[in-house]
Amino acid sequence: MELSFTQGRWNYERWGGCDPISSKNAKPPGVELWAVFDVPGDQVDATWKNLTHTLSGLFCVSINFLESSTAYASPGWGFRQCSGPLRYGSLPREAVCTENLTPWLKLLPCRDKAGLATLMDRPSIYSGFYHSQRLHLTSAEFNSAGLEEGIVLQQTLTLVLKPDAHKSGAMYAYGRSMQPSWSLSSVFGREIHGKCAVADSSSIYLQLDGDLHAKLNSLREEHGNSRSDNSYGLRLSADPDSVIHEASSSQSKKQFVLFKYLMDKYSESEPFNLELTWTLPVIWSSSQAPLHSSRFSMGSGNERGAIAISLKSLKPKQGLSDEDSCKLKVHVFQFAPWYVKVYYHTLKIFVDGDRRSVADVIEKITVSPSEDKVSPGIMELALQLPCKVKSTILTIEFDKGFLHIDEYPPDANQGFDIPSAIISFPGFQTSMQFSLDNSSIGSPLLAKFKENSSVLSYTEVLLVPLTTPDFSMPYNVITITCTVFALYFGSLLNALRRRAGEEERLLKSKGNVGLQ
């Protein structure tokens, strides 16, 4: 099972899209939940409903809205390969705040009172560009020795923060761009005072991207110095306890480097505050996915529209064959609510501006049409594109359905969200291979980075406006009806209860008093 709460959208162009962090930890906006069940087939939906209600109460979030069969999907192979029945649900509009972070921190042995979790300063976290808290549960029946292992819990918090220029000090100016130096205190607003008492190990890793490491090496060569330290381009305030290099490969010199800092030797009297200072302007770009994916809607009006998925190449492919036999595999998974009635036979594919036959590009396709107020529509595609492709666009048409007045949310005029589509590249893996040394042995984080996983990215969330009734009309009808009834019954009661004789005697008595 995996549950994630995300605020903001991961910028694949600037923050990377072909590394373990972006492929495993970058999530769509809102809440995403998927689970694989080991129960009989007729109990899967009931177990899923029980799971959503339990998680909703634990994390103070509206996950219980995913209990309905109209809110979750049953992917086959387009989302991920699994050995059991899979259920997937997403709430794009769910807001994420401290009410969700506090239960997440309670699962840690020291919460946020000691160890690395002390960096979790709320104003620093929620003022950043992106934050996503992830919970991953794995139930292992038996290990290699035949002993039961139980449940493995992994918690990950992914942040994209902006350094505070006033706290970080000098900024290296290069043209119109400012290259800020930073420290842990300037980014998080806090320092680390040792490790959690019950933790076996507590470490901080500073990773230099492969392209950045290559830029720093070129600067050293220009200055006539071939030392392996980081004295040119940037300077660190503390020497690392160990340096971990990527295993040598047949590719270029772009190999990442990890600086490891152990928290055992730090305490309240000697806190840890790593500082990075730029000494020379260095311009580099993070590793990118083979194709940059985006999604947008087309059409106008409240009757029909179309969804377009765009796959573009940001950089020319290096080291790929020019032969027509070279193919790039792309998997697309998308599901839409039942009130977005997708016509899958209208699927059109354009490669480099030319329309192609569906049979020429699609290797495998699985479609599950939606059923009104019962289940959403699911589409899974396996594309085979030329390796030298520059752009690919997929379009599909849909009609907008009508909802009952009780099915509209309070903010219906804002529109309805279609969850993010998932784009994966099975031929590209994001695993990190380290050099054969003792520095990477026994580290759960590095062991996780070694796992092979396909490059995966999420598209934008689509906002689709539907025909919305005038919710003020019932109020207007009630108001005018009550006014008419008040006038009618008021006049009627006044006429029935009035006594003419007593009123005449009252008027005569008033007239006699006036004459006297």
Steps between C-alpha positions, in 0.01 A plus 500: 500500500615852429338823617623849413390855586636762261475877472634649177615333179844356433686700235655226287688747281687672783511243781572186300297212366738206452628428852364295793377808688287639218373161381411354841425802719351757259123462531191668350328786685260400774468146632602182318434151636566161349498157660553137397285250690559139591134407557240312295367688201155556645649671809730749326250787475382455859861497623574812297202677658617403848853622417383841378291561813787395727755726330252788494469487877874457561622787281209748521436496126201426276628165375158350578376668180693229313275226636249541219550292186480821296815642668757220461637293215633146456810529277623197314856568390526869406561628854737237645563127486362318803413145599156569647190712445587870497282797588594860423335826604586869493353819650662789306327780690579380852685767698809402701591674825643439846200287596637235261866545597444452874359142472781420256762615754335296775604184317867590557656364820616844618237697309652844429668536839839347408704390203452605140131571557589809704551676165126482440426866564141562388546852354805385303327193361176661389663810353697294246426425137405135554453256784380141501474258791495134405413185691594160354398170662622159390380174651761225462374152576827311536865576445765271352540318835129425522436743786213744500613862460174690548447850365768744380415871530681765296438871549628759255466876504599673175545878504606766253595806704643840424802614705451811711739760356516692828599191699727339240720803453667584170354408166718450196379730223538375145339717236134540584481181706590474867662183623420482873719334758308312765518318832267271692399786727423728204289235328322339795546765766651244740813298573545132586596407857599136459293197412189336637585282800326190362635535144765253388656758270437860398676653200474793262597460136586788272477396136680672216319433175700334227491804274600729787789272595620506139484882498706519820759262355531717190556805722779319682664412171478861384677610818769235456397298804383141483426446868191298586364747758236764440713810545409646161146611430368437851623469857354295787524610862566147633703211365285194425551178692509309171464564128300259284554498124284357228631179350698561183314432180558524128327837485654844537655655808161602639501292816332617820673527837350460849651667809398315817480664844440293815286658771639289786774747590274807527309613809330801659834664569628435148210506250537413133440776247634420155578804285562508124663807348537559127837641394454492123193515275395149399209437266366147463172322442351203681456166327188494285257228400513383137186703425338786689130431550217749538124489464237760411135520402358627173161620386248744641150491636332270747413221259820338372878536500827313449805394701849533353818340638822650367838323509793720398873447490687777683846393385625312193547130564861398548640165400183373333493324170355664191348175383125463486521193723593712803185551706423694816238333722255723686216388727201729561243446775199728530163469664213747487187537714175364364358846426782552246377260234811417297460361147804278467444435129584868435864451608739680264880493506732757344874430480717800409193676362387212276196294581578131542282196502417372846615150406843632394576671832304311766643162595240419763181668620252423776178698531228481763212738412330687779155415629271777618519539878667159533865502381750736331659452160853355478746511210839327496730544201837354403657721231798427279651823372811561288808571710554829319146622561467869582131526592200271535143611566208277595147642482171343603150649507242490776151620586409668827234325704229635727499453874217495748477813710604301811821385326645847451769613747471835682747661254344356184549824305876453525484187284581133540848348514626210290790325682849513354595257227803280569776475240770234543799391292567127554831510311658757735593410857575742783714280723831627643799271490775580749867414503610189685586641840374467854336843508174385342460183706221503756331821382124457440490818292777390264350152483175662385688699235648177365159355417410499132188696413371650177512873440156633590338843482157654563321747277298801610157471656228602254223737601183427303196731535165324494147629462416638842146585613417834654531412866352838596170416327361287790572790732324743267200269465474452875529874560230609254272211601525590866433864417185415301374267771570758770301767314214263421463345843558831674223671306269201540548474874459873538165487315372198692595616846385863465170590682311777320254586783765551763703718261195722430427546871870575557497765229178659634645510850810669367281751312295588811816553700624739238179707505501533877 
